[in-house]
Amino acid sequence: MKLFQGLFFLAFLFFISIRFTANGEIAASSFDKIVKVKFSGVIIDAKTKLPIQGASILIIDVKSGAFTNADGYFEINSLSNGTHLVEISHIGYSTIVDNINVEGDVKKDYQLFESVVENNAVIITGVSGATQLKKVPFQVAVLRKQDLNQTASSNIIEALAKRPGVSSMSTGPAISKPVIRGLGYNRVLTINDGVRQEGQQWGDEHGIEIDESSVNKVEILKGPASLIYGSDAMAGVINIITNVPVENNTMKANVFTNYQSNNRAKTLNANLAGNIQGINWNVYGSTVAAADYQNKFDGRVFNSKFDQHNFGGYGGYNGSWGFSHLLFSSFNLNAGLIEGERDAQGYFIKPVAGGGESRVTEIDFNNTHADIPYQNIQHNKIALDNSFQLGKNRLTINVGYQKNKRKEFGNIDLPQQTSLYFDLNTLTYTAQFHWKQINGWSTSVGLNGMQQKNINKGIEQLIPDYRLFDLGAYFFTKKTIDKVSFSGGIRQDNRILQADNLLDGINSKGSSFKRNYGNFSGSIGLAAELTNRLVLKFNVARGFRAPSISELASNGAHEGTIRYEYGDVNLKSETSTQLDASADFNTEHISIGVAAYHNSFNNFIFYRKLQAIQGGDSLMEVDGKMLTAFKFDQQKANLYGVEASIDIHPHPLDWLHVQNVFSLVAGQLKEAISGSKYLPFIPAPRLITDCKIDFKKFKKGIRNFYLKVELDNTFAQKNIFSAYNTETATAAYCLLNSAVGADFVSKKGVTLFSLNLVGSNLGDIAYQNHLSRLKYAAENLATGRMGVFNMGRNYSIKLNIPLSFKVK
């Protein structure tokens, strides 16, 4: 009933927002201080003094922007009076961030300097409004679409893992989960276009369920972010931005294709966006189909295939009063579950109807339709995103509804029977009030939370049916004195979780329960621009996370996890205190960044193997298979690490860039368990070295040409949680990757298409990532090797065709 009430509330808000925008304007009697004004100017190259075509001018808080024409001219209409944060950017140039005070039409010109390092972007993650990256006390990494297109990876999370402090936990090429500074699962929160993404993220084989091809920008906050977002953001936030409004009186279309050689994955994505007199929209659709991937040791890995079909977008209105956008998306994935079963000769086998098994054939490997066992994930979302200008203050309201259906099929004799079927319904809500800036103070208050209901519709139950209510309130403020910014705030959260009996057929294998979790979060920090070249940051943050439903009440197994799980209903909330400090030094020819952190946990939750009474592993028989039993536990723990990067682009070889990025994270339990003190599943140390040549103007008709060679060194991980054989060590490996690409332009400088050729693991190294869940798949009896190895050599061809035209 509460979900239907939430949907009614969403529709009511949309109706109100439409009423506000009669004839495109709010009634003057309501907001008589709002005046429609214009912001315009010219952007040139600081060295050549020539105009820059295609530079982006973006005002994030009001979701408005423009691009420069051939003369470097831009124009943004329908701004309201007040202070706006503007971001001016272009590939190969340093980003300019400027505060403009609008009291009428504003004309301002800018000069961009050549650069390869992004250190001055505008971000919205972890703060109450758009803020300059240099002015936040915590670590945020920014990736744009062009960065993703130039990266060698099998999916977007693997691409994000190139950034220091970020890793991925994978279950094959279709499913990867983000890990930030050694923490994953429900400790990392994913935001998509302002909406908290809610699926079944507690599971190993549960991905982020967002269309990768539609992504325009990603912001990665590293460290506790519970102040703004509440529970589940204690490790950080992945903020994925899909919908970016185009400039006024413009329509844009885009077609993107990607082919990967290893698993013959074919991607096709198209979108159409427009903005006519403030009425703006963006719609997209994509399809992906991939066969089984291969590597040197396993050959083709059976049932690593997948296919997905997605569509989404938004529509709404932007005016001087603010904006109102209705967002929607539909994600549909069919992914095989890799078990790694092989016969005595090392050939992959599959079950056959009626009992027994047979060897996998070449036709099976090349098929893009998943075999049993497999999962089908459908994630549908609708949300209303609003921003209202109240004089020089601003009110934002975001309400979203998500329906996540996760079905797992494991019976070869009854292929349509759902072994597990989770039907998860979530209503999220956020309201923020931002006071106008006064004497350098920027202050906001906010409320956010969610209502959630999960129903089991399969023949088996791993977690019980449950209902969840979550609500939190926070206060956030920032004070800027010259070039020093102080920021911080406090938050109080409350979560109520009510679970039904966990059933095994008609019998109960877990009792119903109700739990209340309440806690507070807070942070305080500073960012100081000591000089134009040196920025120092320091932050102290307290985060918290309520236990997930699987940690509290799971009792069972499902295909692909390779384990039997027991929850513990008596688990307490996790709390942590993190100290974070960093220094960034930037000159024209060298950029250096160093960050260090220490995270102290109370009641850290982890899982460990259960030991049988007579010794050895505790085993459970499920459908004729013996699965190792695990149970969730908790105690005090510490995480600490360092991240460092150095980028050299020496004069006069300004086209040459050499970058090194290093990450190290370590974690220990306060008290050793069975002689083991290390936290489980901590990523191995990693050093990535990039050597890149970059020419903005290469030849006639070719711009932004680049050639990149990357050496990805992952060190051995021997500091493992060895108690009860929970985790195994992982050997070191080194991967060679490369990429080359350019924009092909017309005589008028308009981009006709962009082409990127990317190669990964060119040496065809057989390796296992320490966080790959496939490490623990079945042993290959013919070779004695445990588990399944990661993808081998892979070539990717990415073609992007943009179209743009003015509408009179």
Coordinates of C-alpha atoms in Angstrom, one line a residue, residues 349-599:
I349 CA 30.2 -30.1 -19.4
K350 CA 26.5 -29.1 -19.1
P351 CA 23.5 -30.8 -17.6
V352 CA 21.0 -32.5 -20.0
A353 CA 17.3 -33.1 -19.6
G354 CA 16.3 -36.3 -17.9
G355 CA 19.6 -36.5 -15.9
G356 CA 23.2 -36.8 -16.7
E357 CA 25.5 -34.4 -18.5
S358 CA 27.3 -33.9 -21.8
R359 CA 30.3 -32.1 -23.2
V360 CA 29.8 -28.5 -24.4
T361 CA 30.0 -28.1 -28.1
E362 CA 31.3 -25.3 -30.3
I363 CA 27.7 -24.3 -31.0
D364 CA 27.1 -23.9 -27.3
F365 CA 30.2 -21.7 -26.9
N366 CA 29.1 -19.4 -29.8
N367 CA 25.5 -19.0 -28.7
T368 CA 24.6 -15.7 -27.1
H369 CA 21.6 -17.0 -25.2
A370 CA 22.5 -18.1 -21.7
D371 CA 22.3 -21.8 -20.8
I372 CA 20.9 -23.1 -17.5
P373 CA 21.8 -22.1 -14.9
Y374 CA 21.3 -18.4 -15.7
Q375 CA 19.7 -15.3 -14.3
N376 CA 17.3 -12.7 -15.7
I377 CA 17.4 -9.2 -14.2
Q378 CA 14.8 -6.6 -15.0
H379 CA 15.2 -3.2 -13.4
N380 CA 12.6 -0.5 -14.2
K381 CA 12.8 3.0 -12.8
I382 CA 10.8 6.2 -12.9
A383 CA 11.7 9.4 -11.0
L384 CA 10.8 13.0 -10.8
D385 CA 13.7 15.4 -10.4
N386 CA 12.8 19.0 -9.5
S387 CA 14.7 22.2 -8.7
F388 CA 12.8 25.4 -7.7
Q389 CA 14.5 28.8 -7.4
L390 CA 13.0 30.6 -4.4
G391 CA 14.5 34.1 -4.8
K392 CA 18.2 33.4 -4.4
N393 CA 17.5 30.2 -2.4
R394 CA 16.8 26.8 -4.0
L395 CA 14.6 23.8 -3.2
T396 CA 15.3 20.4 -4.8
I397 CA 13.0 17.4 -4.7
N398 CA 13.6 14.0 -6.1
V399 CA 11.2 11.1 -5.8
G400 CA 11.8 7.7 -7.6
Y401 CA 10.2 4.3 -7.8
Q402 CA 12.2 1.2 -8.8
K403 CA 11.1 -2.3 -9.5
N404 CA 13.8 -4.9 -9.6
K405 CA 13.0 -8.5 -10.6
R406 CA 15.8 -11.1 -10.3
K407 CA 15.0 -14.6 -11.5
E408 CA 17.4 -17.5 -11.4
F409 CA 16.8 -20.6 -13.5
G410 CA 18.5 -23.8 -12.5
N411 CA 16.3 -26.8 -13.4
I412 CA 17.2 -28.3 -16.8
D413 CA 14.0 -30.4 -16.8
L414 CA 11.8 -27.4 -16.1
P415 CA 13.7 -24.6 -17.8
Q416 CA 10.9 -22.0 -17.1
Q417 CA 10.8 -22.8 -13.4
T418 CA 12.3 -20.0 -11.3
S419 CA 14.5 -21.5 -8.5
L420 CA 14.8 -18.0 -7.0
Y421 CA 12.7 -15.0 -7.8
F422 CA 13.2 -11.7 -5.9
D423 CA 10.6 -9.0 -6.6
L424 CA 12.0 -5.9 -5.0
N425 CA 10.0 -2.6 -4.9
T426 CA 11.7 0.6 -3.7
L427 CA 10.5 4.1 -3.3
T428 CA 13.2 6.7 -2.7
Y429 CA 12.8 10.4 -1.8
T430 CA 15.1 13.3 -1.3
A431 CA 14.4 17.0 -0.4
Q432 CA 17.1 19.6 0.0
F433 CA 16.9 23.4 0.8
H434 CA 19.9 25.4 -0.2
W435 CA 20.2 28.9 1.2
K436 CA 21.8 31.6 -0.9
Q437 CA 25.5 32.2 -0.3
I438 CA 26.2 34.8 2.5
N439 CA 29.7 36.0 3.3
G440 CA 31.2 32.9 2.0
W441 CA 28.8 30.5 3.8
S442 CA 26.9 27.9 1.7
T443 CA 24.4 26.0 3.8
S444 CA 21.8 23.3 3.2
V445 CA 19.5 21.0 5.0
G446 CA 18.0 17.8 3.7
L447 CA 15.8 14.8 4.2
N448 CA 16.2 11.5 2.3
G449 CA 15.3 7.9 2.7
M450 CA 13.4 5.0 1.1
Q451 CA 10.6 2.4 1.6
Q452 CA 11.3 -1.1 0.3
K453 CA 9.4 -4.3 0.0
N454 CA 10.8 -7.7 -1.2
I455 CA 8.6 -10.7 -2.1
N456 CA 9.9 -14.2 -2.9
K457 CA 8.1 -15.7 -5.9
G458 CA 10.4 -18.6 -6.7
I459 CA 10.2 -22.2 -5.4
E460 CA 13.2 -21.6 -3.1
Q461 CA 14.0 -18.9 -0.6
L462 CA 17.4 -17.6 0.3
I463 CA 16.3 -14.5 2.1
P464 CA 12.8 -13.9 3.6
D465 CA 10.1 -11.5 2.4
Y466 CA 10.8 -8.2 4.1
R467 CA 9.7 -4.5 4.4
L468 CA 12.1 -1.7 5.1
F469 CA 11.6 2.0 6.0
D470 CA 14.5 4.4 6.1
L471 CA 14.6 8.1 6.8
G472 CA 17.5 10.5 7.6
A473 CA 18.0 14.3 8.0
Y474 CA 21.2 16.2 7.7
F475 CA 22.7 19.7 8.0
F476 CA 25.7 20.6 5.8
T477 CA 27.6 23.9 5.5
K478 CA 30.7 25.2 3.8
K479 CA 32.7 28.4 4.5
T480 CA 35.3 29.8 2.1
I481 CA 37.9 32.2 3.4
D482 CA 40.2 33.3 0.5
K483 CA 41.5 30.0 -0.8
V484 CA 40.6 27.8 2.2
S485 CA 37.3 26.0 2.3
F486 CA 35.9 24.4 5.5
S487 CA 33.0 22.0 5.2
G488 CA 31.1 19.6 7.3
G489 CA 27.8 18.6 8.9
I490 CA 25.9 16.1 10.9
R491 CA 23.1 13.6 10.2
Q492 CA 20.7 11.3 12.0
D493 CA 19.3 8.1 10.5
N494 CA 16.6 5.6 11.4
R495 CA 15.9 2.3 9.7
I496 CA 13.1 -0.2 10.5
L497 CA 13.4 -3.7 9.0
Q498 CA 10.7 -6.3 9.4
A499 CA 11.2 -9.8 8.0
D500 CA 8.7 -12.7 7.6
N501 CA 9.5 -16.4 8.2
L502 CA 12.0 -17.8 5.9
L503 CA 10.4 -20.8 4.2
D504 CA 11.6 -24.1 2.8
G505 CA 8.6 -25.3 1.0
I506 CA 5.8 -25.2 3.7
N507 CA 8.3 -25.5 6.5
S508 CA 10.1 -22.6 8.3
K509 CA 13.9 -22.5 8.3
G510 CA 14.1 -19.0 9.8
S511 CA 11.8 -17.1 12.2
S512 CA 10.3 -13.7 11.5
F513 CA 11.9 -10.6 13.2
K514 CA 11.8 -6.9 13.5
R515 CA 14.9 -4.7 13.9
N516 CA 15.4 -0.9 14.4
Y517 CA 18.7 0.7 13.5
G518 CA 19.5 4.3 14.4
N519 CA 22.8 6.1 14.2
F520 CA 24.4 9.4 13.5
S521 CA 27.0 10.4 10.9
G522 CA 29.2 13.4 10.5
S523 CA 32.2 14.9 8.8
I524 CA 34.5 17.9 9.0
G525 CA 37.3 18.9 6.8
L526 CA 39.2 21.5 4.9
A527 CA 40.7 22.1 1.4
A528 CA 43.4 24.7 1.1
E529 CA 44.9 26.1 -2.1
L530 CA 48.2 27.1 -0.6
T531 CA 49.4 28.2 -4.0
N532 CA 48.0 28.0 -7.5
R533 CA 50.0 24.7 -7.7
L534 CA 49.6 23.1 -4.3
V535 CA 46.3 21.9 -2.8
L536 CA 46.1 20.2 0.6
K537 CA 43.1 18.4 2.0
F538 CA 42.1 16.8 5.3
N539 CA 38.9 15.2 6.4
V540 CA 37.4 13.3 9.3
A541 CA 34.2 11.4 8.7
R542 CA 32.0 9.0 10.6
G543 CA 29.9 6.6 8.6
F544 CA 27.5 3.8 9.5
R545 CA 25.7 0.9 7.8
A546 CA 22.8 -1.2 8.9
P547 CA 23.2 -4.9 8.2
S548 CA 21.8 -6.1 5.0
I549 CA 18.9 -8.6 4.8
S550 CA 21.3 -11.3 3.6
E551 CA 23.7 -10.7 6.5
L552 CA 20.8 -11.0 9.0
A553 CA 18.6 -13.7 7.6
S554 CA 20.0 -15.7 4.6
N555 CA 19.8 -19.5 4.8
G556 CA 20.4 -21.3 1.5
A557 CA 22.3 -21.4 -1.7
H558 CA 21.7 -20.1 -5.2
E559 CA 23.3 -20.8 -8.6
G560 CA 26.6 -19.1 -9.1
T561 CA 27.6 -18.3 -5.5
I562 CA 29.4 -21.6 -5.0
R563 CA 28.6 -21.4 -1.3
Y564 CA 25.8 -22.0 1.2
E565 CA 25.1 -18.9 3.4
Y566 CA 23.9 -18.5 6.9
G567 CA 22.9 -15.0 8.3
D568 CA 23.0 -13.8 11.9
V569 CA 19.9 -11.9 13.1
N570 CA 21.9 -10.5 16.0
L571 CA 24.4 -8.5 13.9
K572 CA 24.8 -4.9 14.9
S573 CA 25.2 -1.8 12.7
E574 CA 28.7 -1.1 11.4
T575 CA 30.2 2.2 12.3
S576 CA 33.5 3.6 11.1
T577 CA 35.8 6.7 11.6
Q578 CA 38.0 7.6 8.7
L579 CA 40.9 10.0 8.6
D580 CA 41.8 11.2 5.1
A581 CA 44.6 13.5 4.0
S582 CA 45.9 14.3 0.5
A583 CA 48.2 16.7 -1.4
D584 CA 48.1 17.6 -5.1
F585 CA 50.8 19.5 -6.8
N586 CA 50.3 20.7 -10.4
T587 CA 52.6 22.6 -12.8
E588 CA 52.5 22.9 -16.6
H589 CA 54.6 19.8 -17.0
I590 CA 54.2 17.6 -14.0
S591 CA 51.3 16.6 -11.7
I592 CA 51.7 14.7 -8.5
G593 CA 48.9 13.5 -6.1
V594 CA 49.2 11.5 -2.9
A595 CA 46.4 10.5 -0.6
A596 CA 46.5 8.4 2.6
Y597 CA 43.7 7.2 4.9
H598 CA 42.9 5.1 8.0
N599 CA 39.5 3.6 8.6

